[in-house]
Amino acid sequence: MAPPPKRGRGGGARGLEYISLDGLRVDGRLHTEVRKIRCSLGTLSRADGSAYYEQGNTRVLAAVYGPREPTGRDFEHDKAIVKCEFSTAMFASTARRRTWKGDRKSTAAAIVVQRLFEGVILLAEYPRCQIDIYVQVLQNDGGTLVAAVNAACLALINAGVAMSDYVVACSVGYVDNTFVADPNSLESGSDRPELTLAITPHSGKICSCQLVSKLADDASFESAMQYATAGAKQIFQVLEYEVKKYSLGLLDSRGMVAL
Amino acid sequence: MKEKVISLCEKNFTIDCIKANCRVDGRRISEARKASISLGPNWGFAEVRYDRTHAVASTTVEAITPTPDRGSEGSISISVELSPTASEPAARASLFRNTGSFIETRNCIESFVRDSRSVDTEALCVLAGVKVWSVRVDVHIINDDGNCMDACMLAVMASLMHARRPDVTVTGKEVRIHAMDEREPVPLPVHHVPLSATFGLFGGGRPFDPDTVVLDPVKTEELASNGSVSFAFNSQGEVCGVYKGGGLPLHIRSFEVCSKLAATHAVGLTAILKAALADASAEHPLSTVRPMLVDAEPVAMLAKKESEREKLAAPTSTWNATPVLDTAPPDIDAMETITRARAVPKNDLIDGVFEHENEDDQNEDMKDVGPEEENKMIVEKLIRSDSESSTEGLEAAIVPKKQRKERKTRRR
């Protein structure tokens, strides 16, 4: 891992100091620290699986329907198909948005989530089925794709869909010549490098990886990957705890364990 | 767009081939198809072939009035069209609407070119708030035989490098755009050339199964694979973008090997691109009248002496030297050369205190070189290690026609 940020550097694009003299970021985090995560499973009553996920000020709701009969014409005779819709609430960021789904960014994010879970869900278990994932961003403070992936993972677990592993995503930004885990909207500017990584935490494999803008070389790319992996592992602990808590609660409600 | 389905026999054959360390078309696991580029006759028209995969790109430059919020920036937009001639599903989709994996390709190329700031949009400004250049690249996939991503990416960059804009004179607030035949047109501000390498992913679906990665998959391999991963590198070895949209979870080690291979691949492609550009400018009708802006490429790396370019010419065969296999141990010698060459800290190189276990003459010449040169060194080493490579055929692909002629006469 790269050394911690050197002191006394500053002055971002907008004259903003992204990392203070004490090595703290704009919201008081360390450069390896992810934002505070809160999540809960089974938040929606009508969906087969649902989750609410909060990462700092980014808030996301995910719902899963299925495995169910395909709604459209396409299906696969030997496996399930995954569909995903990614939408952002009009009030999610400071400027009110006109379009809330189907624009370029939303479509790209939806495709990423769809492809990602196609690789992790045991599709062969559900022939001629369709699994729908709906992600709704309620508040956007950077890292919506990360939050969407993590929320969708929880919702799929809640729906009882067979998966080979968890999927945990984390992003890494690059400000003031330092890698920062899980950048917020201030830190993830349009022209700065940002790596979004999704891993399966038990086997440590890479499910999805997007790097925008450019990094100096292979080595810095690898160190960015390390930051993202470390961040994802932090997030995974929270998710796993939450899933265990939820499962124990279910067992308890059926009188199978005494809590 | 729903992709064509292949039969189980075909699929199993493809997968068995890869398990046996070969490919359906006889290539090695990490061997790319030969790319060929032809440019012109119009400025900004590029045609790229990866064997049967065929893409054409055309760049148009237009002077427009900028939007108020970005008054001092030009714009670049890329559109990728899958022609109905490309494949049967494409033909079917064109009757309805193009969707699916194809959007991914377009987003990916746009991200690689725009987000890595390969074209300087600020340099596309003529007069702030009054006139800026709007660059538009249209790519058409004419025939799809797998790996459209790399073919399109190469076509886009070739087209941008070859494109010219009209010259302008600014007097006060007045902008005068000269016709293309009035003044010599000016090349676009291309800062660096990101070129991509796409790998098809094969392996079992279970978490601890080993995975295999093949460079430049053909259509059958693409259909039999569990997703793909694309890396964009420029010849200076900078990572300009990575895209893995899902698919088979990949081991981190395979990922790193891929990225190294992609970096080498980009150097080779850049050499081919450079040769094609030199060819095109030599063939241009105006070149007989007066010297053209031949070395328009601002990339320092590209402006190399002929001898050096010749050395670069071999990568078509050498990037095959390292099989990317998680199951079988890769070609250790070649791998080591890559890692060793990369592991040398730059400071040591500058100070000249660099010491290595087997200090041979090859390492000697690395003492005072920058990172771009370093890449070439690796390539050179690989060439030396690859005894089978015949320089004769490769020469034809890389060295511009003029020089080839000259050399032939010299031989006689």
XYZ file of C-alpha atoms in Angstrom:
671
model
C 0.000 0.000 0.000
C 1.180 3.519 -0.771
C 2.535 5.648 2.068
C 0.094 7.920 3.911
C -0.366 11.419 2.508
C 2.433 13.873 3.041
C 1.617 16.948 5.018
C 1.290 20.513 3.902
C 0.087 19.912 0.399
C -3.202 21.319 -0.675
C -5.102 23.540 -2.985
C -7.512 21.553 -5.112
C -9.171 22.675 -8.305
C -11.479 25.056 -6.504
C -8.895 26.241 -4.023
C -10.165 23.570 -1.691
C -7.834 21.633 0.515
C -8.833 18.020 0.164
C -6.462 16.718 2.768
C -5.706 18.817 5.811
C -2.370 19.239 7.548
C -3.381 16.504 9.966
C -3.958 14.109 7.064
C -7.722 14.246 7.407
C -10.148 14.571 4.532
C -12.914 17.144 4.067
C -15.344 15.116 6.151
C -12.781 14.161 8.785
C -11.991 10.673 7.535
C -8.580 9.086 7.097
C -7.550 8.338 3.530
C -8.225 4.619 3.929
C -11.499 5.021 5.763
C -14.905 4.451 4.171
C -17.972 6.431 5.151
C -20.330 5.290 7.857
C -22.588 2.523 6.639
C -26.069 1.722 7.811
C -28.249 -0.846 6.173
C -31.278 -2.977 6.742
C -32.856 -5.931 4.958
C -36.467 -6.546 4.092
C -37.507 -2.916 4.190
C -40.196 -3.222 1.517
C -43.156 -5.517 2.098
C -44.255 -6.138 -1.498
C -40.893 -7.023 -3.037
C -39.411 -10.529 -2.864
C -36.253 -9.062 -1.454
C -35.311 -5.534 -0.520
C -32.674 -3.534 1.258
C -32.023 -0.009 2.356
C -28.409 1.064 2.275
C -26.787 4.226 3.465
C -23.143 5.126 2.940
C -22.501 8.523 4.445
C -24.978 10.814 2.749
C -25.607 8.495 -0.175
C -28.850 6.644 0.319
C -30.097 3.844 -1.854
C -33.074 1.520 -1.900
C -32.954 -1.799 -3.754
C -35.768 -4.197 -4.552
C -35.556 -7.642 -6.096
C -38.420 -9.459 -7.783
C -38.014 -13.061 -8.703
C -36.944 -15.567 -9.676
C -40.190 -15.331 -11.577
C -41.666 -16.038 -14.971
C -40.101 -13.859 -17.669
C -42.139 -10.762 -18.340
C -40.753 -10.179 -21.815
C -40.172 -12.426 -24.768
C -36.574 -13.386 -24.011
C -35.640 -16.181 -21.692
C -32.959 -18.834 -21.568
C -33.920 -22.484 -21.458
C -31.065 -23.461 -19.163
C -30.598 -20.476 -16.894
C -32.185 -17.363 -15.470
C -31.828 -13.906 -16.953
C -31.089 -10.830 -14.850
C -32.561 -7.426 -15.517
C -31.712 -4.242 -13.739
C -33.117 -0.776 -13.604
C -31.205 2.067 -12.043
C -33.019 5.277 -11.278
C -32.161 8.402 -9.370
C -34.748 10.411 -7.487
C -35.260 13.913 -8.868
C -34.429 15.364 -5.472
C -31.300 13.239 -5.022
C -28.714 15.956 -5.599
C -28.517 19.720 -5.246
C -29.815 20.489 -8.736
C -33.206 19.064 -9.596
C -32.886 16.623 -12.442
C -35.272 16.358 -15.326
C -34.655 12.740 -16.233
C -34.602 10.172 -13.509
C -33.970 6.996 -15.454
C -32.872 5.911 -18.884
C -30.230 8.604 -19.332
C -26.683 7.635 -20.258
C -25.258 7.391 -16.763
C -28.185 5.438 -15.373
C -28.148 2.999 -18.271
C -24.412 2.454 -17.886
C -24.815 1.828 -14.152
C -27.736 -0.519 -14.761
C -25.713 -2.560 -17.242
C -22.816 -2.792 -14.793
C -25.094 -4.038 -11.991
C -26.792 -6.487 -14.346
C -23.565 -7.965 -15.725
C -22.051 -8.078 -12.272
C -24.826 -10.177 -10.783
C -25.033 -12.381 -13.869
C -21.556 -13.526 -12.908
C -22.346 -14.161 -9.255
C -25.920 -15.493 -9.124
C -26.072 -19.257 -9.757
C -28.209 -18.752 -12.849
C -28.339 -22.445 -13.759
C -30.434 -23.037 -10.647
C -33.327 -21.101 -12.142
C -33.941 -22.139 -15.751
C -36.535 -20.122 -17.707
C -36.694 -17.502 -14.971
C -36.113 -13.809 -14.694
C -34.661 -11.930 -11.750
C -35.337 -8.202 -11.645
C -33.228 -5.787 -9.654
C -34.496 -2.259 -9.131
C -32.209 0.323 -7.603
C -33.479 3.708 -6.552
C -31.011 6.357 -5.458
C -32.658 8.585 -2.874
C -29.741 10.834 -2.109
C -26.554 11.222 -4.075
C -23.333 12.204 -2.355
C -20.959 10.303 -4.636
C -20.467 6.597 -5.037
C -23.998 5.759 -6.173
C -22.815 2.770 -8.184
C -20.986 1.415 -5.153
C -24.074 1.860 -2.995
C -26.281 0.341 -5.690
C -24.159 -2.806 -5.911
C -24.014 -3.270 -2.163
C -27.735 -2.630 -1.758
C -28.596 -5.006 -4.604
C -26.422 -7.678 -3.022
C -28.317 -7.351 0.274
C -31.671 -7.379 -1.521
C -30.729 -10.556 -3.406
C -29.693 -12.205 -0.144
C -32.993 -11.094 1.325
C -34.851 -12.612 -1.636
C -33.011 -15.897 -1.057
C -31.446 -15.977 -4.521
C -28.541 -18.443 -4.731
C -25.233 -16.667 -5.187
C -21.700 -17.985 -5.183
C -20.529 -15.260 -2.818
C -21.317 -11.773 -1.569
C -20.466 -8.916 -3.889
C -19.020 -5.840 -2.259
C -18.082 -2.712 -4.144
C -15.853 0.174 -3.169
C -14.448 3.118 -5.071
C -11.136 4.911 -4.818
C -10.504 8.512 -5.731
C -7.271 10.388 -6.282
C -6.956 13.850 -4.754
C -3.896 15.859 -3.780
C -1.662 13.053 -5.066
C -3.200 10.602 -2.638
C -5.571 7.718 -3.043
C -8.699 8.112 -0.957
C -11.090 5.251 -0.311
C -14.781 5.841 -0.937
C -14.695 9.468 -2.170
C -17.758 11.619 -1.598
C -19.189 13.974 -4.200
C -16.709 16.735 -3.302
C -13.752 14.448 -3.790
C -14.900 12.743 -6.969
C -14.651 15.480 -9.544
C -15.273 14.930 -13.209
C -11.658 14.969 -14.334
C -10.009 13.076 -11.508
C -9.173 9.392 -11.698
C -11.667 7.145 -10.019
C -11.637 3.392 -9.712
C -14.781 1.466 -8.862
C -14.130 -2.104 -7.906
C -16.493 -4.917 -6.963
C -15.057 -8.037 -5.389
C -16.290 -11.301 -3.996
C -14.901 -10.984 -0.458
C -14.451 -14.674 0.363
C -12.501 -15.661 -2.722
C -11.070 -12.170 -3.229
C -11.833 -12.168 -6.961
C -12.637 -9.137 -9.057
C -16.187 -9.030 -10.386
C -16.228 -5.637 -11.925
C -13.734 -2.862 -12.335
C -14.036 0.559 -13.909
C -11.300 3.088 -14.098
C -11.979 6.506 -15.532
C -9.362 9.123 -16.315
C -5.773 8.002 -16.251
C -3.221 6.836 -13.737
C 0.532 7.167 -14.116
C 1.420 3.498 -14.458
C 0.745 -0.100 -13.611
C 2.055 0.276 -10.093
C -0.316 3.088 -9.147
C -3.179 1.140 -10.685
C -2.284 -1.813 -8.519
C -2.073 0.312 -5.406
C -5.476 1.815 -6.241
C -6.802 -1.728 -6.457
C -5.357 -2.450 -3.035
C -7.063 0.587 -1.560
C -10.363 -0.463 -3.108
C -10.008 -4.039 -1.890
C -9.234 -2.853 1.619
C -12.255 -0.524 1.498
C -14.498 -3.312 0.231
C -13.389 -5.523 3.083
C -14.378 -2.837 5.583
C -17.798 -2.611 3.945
C -18.120 -6.391 3.869
C -17.803 -6.613 7.648
C -20.803 -4.324 8.048
C -22.866 -6.191 5.453
C -22.081 -9.587 6.920
C -22.941 -8.404 10.414
C -26.241 -7.032 9.169
C -27.136 -10.221 7.296
C -26.304 -12.353 10.339
C -28.375 -10.105 12.563
C -31.308 -10.263 10.171
C -31.091 -14.063 9.846
C -30.923 -14.547 13.601
C -33.916 -12.245 13.962
C -35.844 -14.432 11.494
C -34.928 -17.616 13.337
C -35.869 -16.004 16.608
C -39.257 -14.934 15.286
C -39.978 -18.579 14.495
C -38.866 -19.679 17.927
C -35.879 -21.566 16.562
C -33.229 -19.792 18.607
C -33.417 -17.976 21.861
C -31.789 -14.576 21.647
C -29.823 -6.774 -28.581
C -29.949 -10.461 -27.931
C -26.697 -12.074 -28.961
C -26.624 -15.049 -31.250
C -26.610 -18.347 -29.416
C -23.993 -20.915 -30.346
C -24.534 -24.633 -30.253
C -23.294 -26.625 -27.291
C -20.847 -28.527 -29.531
C -19.274 -25.293 -30.708
C -19.189 -23.901 -27.220
C -17.636 -27.008 -25.692
C -15.114 -27.235 -28.503
C -14.055 -23.628 -27.931
C -13.728 -24.142 -24.199
C -11.850 -27.443 -24.612
C -9.481 -25.742 -27.037
C -8.677 -23.082 -24.492
C -8.233 -25.680 -21.771
C -5.724 -27.366 -24.078
C -3.884 -24.067 -24.415
C -4.812 -23.272 -28.007
C -7.512 -21.350 -29.840
C -10.139 -22.153 -32.420
C -8.256 -20.193 -35.057
C -4.863 -21.607 -34.171
C -3.550 -18.675 -32.200
C -1.928 -18.960 -28.849
C -3.793 -17.956 -25.675
C -2.282 -14.492 -25.474
C -1.808 -13.855 -29.146
C -3.746 -11.057 -30.787
C -4.859 -11.024 -34.371
C -2.879 -8.809 -36.694
C -4.356 -5.350 -36.882
C -4.250 -3.479 -40.148
C -5.071 0.171 -40.575
C -5.690 2.091 -43.746
C -6.173 5.826 -43.703
C -7.599 8.348 -46.127
C -8.177 9.443 -48.808
C -10.220 11.970 -46.826
C -8.827 13.492 -43.679
C -9.950 11.552 -40.640
C -11.140 8.434 -42.427
C -9.761 5.253 -40.909
C -10.445 1.638 -41.644
C -9.346 -1.014 -39.183
C -9.321 -4.750 -39.642
C -8.705 -7.342 -37.016
C -8.763 -10.261 -39.411
C -12.475 -10.439 -40.220
C -13.598 -7.824 -37.708
C -13.887 -4.640 -39.669
C -14.569 -1.134 -38.386
C -14.491 2.224 -40.120
C -14.287 5.583 -38.405
C -14.611 9.083 -39.677
C -13.950 12.344 -37.884
C -15.738 15.560 -38.691
C -14.702 18.886 -37.247
C -17.099 21.752 -37.098
C -16.858 25.268 -35.678
C -19.724 25.963 -33.302
C -20.756 28.580 -30.774
C -20.045 27.128 -27.331
C -22.573 26.729 -24.550
C -22.285 29.520 -21.955
C -21.144 27.246 -19.096
C -18.252 25.813 -21.130
C -17.298 28.785 -23.241
C -13.607 28.000 -23.522
C -13.811 24.300 -24.257
C -14.393 22.454 -27.463
C -16.252 19.199 -27.460
C -15.620 15.694 -28.619
C -18.304 13.109 -29.121
C -18.026 9.554 -30.271
C -20.814 7.488 -31.686
C -20.516 3.800 -32.395
C -22.967 2.242 -34.789
C -23.364 -1.453 -35.331
C -24.139 -1.742 -38.987
C -26.860 -4.256 -39.905
C -24.262 -5.977 -42.054
C -22.168 -6.787 -38.996
C -24.039 -9.864 -37.844
C -27.420 -11.519 -37.939
C -28.515 -10.265 -34.494
C -27.393 -6.782 -35.499
C -29.569 -6.939 -38.566
C -32.482 -8.043 -36.458
C -31.799 -5.384 -33.852
C -31.594 -2.617 -36.437
C -35.213 -3.326 -37.287
C -36.049 -2.486 -33.697
C -33.495 -0.734 -31.543
C -29.889 -1.345 -30.593
C -29.518 -2.230 -26.949
C -27.502 -4.470 -24.674
C -23.817 -5.225 -24.858
C -23.429 -2.701 -27.579
C -24.153 0.251 -25.306
C -21.351 -1.061 -23.132
C -18.860 -0.853 -25.998
C -19.873 2.697 -26.772
C -19.726 3.866 -23.163
C -16.414 2.169 -22.727
C -14.786 3.789 -25.771
C -16.144 7.169 -24.836
C -14.792 6.815 -21.329
C -11.367 5.684 -22.575
C -11.000 8.563 -25.016
C -12.693 11.391 -23.172
C -11.987 10.722 -19.521
C -8.314 10.079 -20.149
C -8.175 13.507 -21.838
C -6.546 12.146 -24.909
C -7.862 15.053 -26.961
C -7.309 18.387 -25.246
C -10.726 20.033 -25.314
C -9.325 23.344 -24.128
C -7.028 23.460 -27.145
C -10.110 23.061 -29.330
C -11.173 26.586 -28.393
C -10.784 29.207 -31.111
C -12.078 32.237 -29.243
C -13.573 31.857 -25.779
C -17.333 32.216 -25.799
C -17.433 32.817 -29.552
C -16.164 29.815 -31.483
C -14.961 26.368 -30.502
C -14.346 23.193 -32.468
C -16.755 20.360 -32.106
C -15.155 17.053 -33.009
C -17.365 14.134 -33.830
C -16.137 10.618 -34.463
C -18.516 8.157 -36.075
C -17.530 4.528 -35.948
C -19.320 1.853 -37.898
C -18.779 -1.806 -37.262
C -19.062 -3.306 -40.722
C -18.339 -6.883 -39.784
C -18.357 -8.303 -36.297
C -16.077 -11.270 -35.773
C -15.377 -10.630 -32.116
C -13.514 -7.944 -30.227
C -15.285 -4.949 -31.717
C -14.092 -3.000 -28.717
C -10.402 -2.977 -29.705
C -11.123 -2.511 -33.390
C -13.329 0.499 -32.657
C -10.860 1.980 -30.224
C -8.032 1.702 -32.753
C -10.274 3.120 -35.482
C -11.247 6.079 -33.292
C -7.663 6.933 -32.401
C -6.398 6.455 -35.970
C -9.178 8.676 -37.214
C -8.454 11.389 -34.637
C -4.736 11.324 -35.437
C -5.363 11.550 -39.145
C -8.080 14.217 -38.948
C -7.368 17.855 -39.772
C -9.279 20.993 -38.980
C -9.292 24.156 -41.086
C -6.823 26.863 -40.134
C -8.168 30.029 -38.537
C -7.105 33.621 -38.017
C -8.456 35.617 -35.132
C -8.436 39.412 -35.329
C -9.998 41.011 -32.279
C -13.412 39.389 -31.958
C -13.444 38.313 -35.576
C -12.834 34.678 -36.445
C -11.951 33.793 -39.988
C -11.983 30.137 -40.944
C -9.843 29.367 -43.979
C -10.972 26.795 -46.473
C -9.038 23.552 -46.480
C -7.447 24.349 -49.865
C -6.626 27.909 -48.936
C -4.366 27.119 -46.031
C -2.867 23.904 -44.865
C -5.269 22.216 -42.419
C -4.120 21.718 -38.850
C -4.046 18.406 -36.952
C -6.130 17.976 -33.819
C -4.576 18.334 -30.353
C -4.169 14.645 -29.545
C -2.115 14.419 -26.350
C -1.691 10.716 -26.035
C -3.065 7.655 -27.727
C -4.942 5.224 -25.502
C -5.319 1.834 -27.160
C -7.223 -1.008 -25.674
C -6.705 -4.713 -25.239
C -9.716 -6.884 -24.554
C -9.567 -10.286 -22.928
C -12.227 -12.969 -22.931
C -12.740 -14.724 -19.615
C -13.051 -18.468 -19.279
C -13.338 -20.595 -16.197
C -15.674 -22.413 -13.892
C -18.386 -20.548 -12.067
C -17.412 -21.692 -8.604
C -15.509 -19.296 -6.341
C -12.163 -21.078 -6.229
C -12.030 -22.375 -9.786
C -9.013 -21.277 -11.786
C -9.618 -18.865 -14.617
C -8.154 -18.492 -18.091
C -7.899 -15.272 -19.993
C -7.554 -15.037 -23.764
C -6.442 -11.934 -25.624
C -8.518 -10.654 -28.540
C -11.356 -13.221 -28.631
C -13.061 -14.076 -31.922
C -16.846 -14.261 -32.079
C -17.191 -17.922 -31.081
C -14.884 -17.348 -28.145
C -16.790 -14.224 -27.208
C -20.053 -16.157 -27.189
C -18.591 -19.055 -25.235
C -16.841 -16.843 -22.690
C -18.106 -15.549 -19.369
C -17.628 -11.876 -20.010
C -14.626 -9.767 -20.899
C -12.258 -7.189 -19.525
C -10.728 -4.253 -21.410
C -7.627 -2.285 -20.543
C -6.616 0.947 -22.242
C -2.974 1.921 -22.136
C -0.971 4.484 -24.031
C 2.531 3.862 -25.284
C 3.985 5.668 -22.262
C 2.548 2.929 -20.082
C -0.129 5.063 -18.429
C -3.385 3.330 -17.547
C -6.080 5.233 -19.434
C -9.050 3.185 -18.372
C -10.151 -0.237 -17.312
C -13.542 -1.725 -17.860
C -14.848 -4.988 -16.542
C -18.589 -4.824 -16.512
C -19.165 -8.018 -14.593
C -19.033 -11.559 -15.861
C -16.722 -14.133 -14.385
C -15.071 -13.009 -11.147
C -11.391 -12.841 -11.948
C -8.441 -13.630 -9.752
C -6.398 -10.553 -8.913
C -3.210 -12.141 -10.239
C -4.720 -12.781 -13.665
C -5.877 -9.192 -13.596
C -2.348 -7.929 -13.079
C -0.934 -10.182 -15.779
C -3.601 -8.874 -18.156
C -2.709 -5.291 -17.421
C 0.971 -5.940 -18.147
C 0.133 -7.664 -21.380
C -2.199 -4.842 -22.373
C 0.572 -2.304 -21.795
C 2.902 -4.170 -24.152
C 0.110 -4.651 -26.656
C -0.518 -0.895 -26.724
C 3.121 -0.208 -27.598
C 2.894 -2.592 -30.544
C -0.369 -1.111 -31.777
C 1.038 2.408 -31.518
C 3.885 1.380 -33.799
C 1.437 0.022 -36.376
C -0.633 3.187 -36.108
C 2.402 5.392 -36.542
C 3.499 3.465 -39.629
C 0.011 3.744 -41.115
C 0.028 7.517 -40.532
C 3.426 7.879 -42.174
C 2.204 5.820 -45.129
C -0.925 7.899 -45.477
C 0.910 11.206 -45.477
C 3.419 9.921 -48.035
C 0.611 8.897 -50.341
C -1.308 12.145 -49.979
C -1.341 14.086 -53.291
C -0.112 17.273 -51.647
C 2.986 15.553 -50.272
C 4.605 15.681 -53.720
C 4.155 19.447 -53.905
C 5.574 20.351 -50.516
C 6.301 18.683 -47.208
C 3.185 18.028 -45.176
C 2.783 18.232 -41.450
C 3.819 14.633 -41.273
C 4.874 14.332 -37.711
C 1.725 15.939 -36.490
C 1.508 13.556 -33.577
C 2.433 15.512 -30.494
C 3.301 12.332 -28.680
C 7.029 12.415 -28.188
C 7.136 8.663 -28.192
C 5.977 8.487 -31.762
C 8.572 10.800 -33.196
C 11.344 8.248 -33.202
C 14.076 7.456 -35.607
C 13.440 4.836 -38.214
C 15.912 2.403 -36.709
C 14.124 2.500 -33.416
C 10.818 1.972 -35.046
C 12.138 -1.100 -36.781
C 13.033 -2.574 -33.450
C 9.516 -1.846 -32.318
C 8.112 -3.576 -35.318
C 8.252 -7.034 -33.842
C 5.570 -6.834 -31.159
C 3.012 -8.417 -33.467
C 4.671 -11.676 -32.590
C 6.145 -10.849 -29.238
C 3.091 -9.940 -27.271
C 2.268 -13.556 -27.665
C 5.229 -14.536 -25.603
C 3.408 -14.726 -22.286
C 0.459 -17.043 -22.029
C -1.971 -15.740 -19.439
C -2.959 -18.862 -17.673
C -3.898 -19.257 -14.131
C -3.918 -23.011 -14.376
C -0.588 -23.649 -16.039
C 2.435 -21.627 -14.986
C 3.095 -18.942 -17.590
C 6.272 -18.599 -19.587
C 8.366 -17.719 -16.587
C 11.333 -16.245 -18.443
C 9.244 -13.800 -20.394
C 7.229 -12.883 -17.325
C 10.354 -12.225 -15.368
C 11.681 -9.970 -18.048
C 8.578 -7.864 -17.778
C 8.524 -7.661 -14.017
C 12.264 -7.180 -13.764
C 12.310 -4.375 -16.252
C 9.429 -2.711 -14.505
C 10.761 -3.192 -11.024
C 13.825 -1.058 -11.668
C 13.289 2.177 -9.743
C 13.643 5.249 -11.901
C 15.936 7.106 -9.511
C 18.449 4.342 -9.638
C 18.432 4.487 -13.392
C 19.172 8.187 -13.354
C 21.898 7.982 -10.754
C 23.523 5.137 -12.591
C 23.962 3.103 -9.417
C 21.638 0.473 -10.753
C 22.836 -3.028 -10.099
C 21.253 -6.253 -11.079
C 21.923 -9.947 -10.542
C 22.571 -10.810 -14.146
C 23.990 -7.618 -15.430
C 24.204 -8.242 -19.138
C 24.471 -5.811 -21.995
C 20.715 -5.540 -22.295
C 20.420 -4.111 -18.849
C 23.348 -1.861 -19.563
C 21.442 0.137 -22.113
C 18.607 0.689 -19.721
C 20.612 2.925 -17.458
C 19.616 6.252 -18.861
C 16.180 5.785 -20.249
C 12.741 7.027 -19.331
C 9.617 4.953 -18.886
C 8.705 5.017 -22.596
C 12.062 3.675 -23.560
C 11.721 1.078 -20.880
C 8.659 -0.309 -22.592
C 10.581 -0.667 -25.774
C 13.357 -2.421 -23.972
C 10.886 -4.985 -22.796
C 9.631 -5.434 -26.290
C 13.150 -5.813 -27.585
C 13.946 -8.410 -24.991
C 10.861 -10.319 -25.872
C 11.847 -10.208 -29.501
C 15.194 -11.690 -28.687
C 13.589 -14.403 -26.622
C 11.162 -15.250 -29.391
C 13.292 -17.231 -31.786
C 10.492 -18.115 -34.175
C 9.630 -14.590 -35.138
C 10.405 -13.788 -38.738
C 11.134 -10.149 -39.234
C 10.464 -10.274 -42.963
C 6.682 -10.508 -42.760
C 6.414 -8.100 -39.905
C 8.483 -5.540 -41.661
C 5.840 -5.425 -44.327
C 3.191 -4.633 -41.748
C 5.063 -1.906 -39.989
C 7.643 -0.096 -42.094
C 6.130 2.532 -44.373
C 6.029 1.687 -48.074
C 8.516 4.374 -49.097
C 11.176 3.082 -46.784
C 10.497 -0.449 -47.839
C 11.155 0.494 -51.444
C 14.337 2.256 -50.511
C 15.588 -0.693 -48.599
C 14.879 -3.066 -51.442
C 16.866 -0.980 -53.872
C 19.697 -0.808 -51.387
C 19.784 -4.572 -51.177
C 20.075 -4.897 -54.916
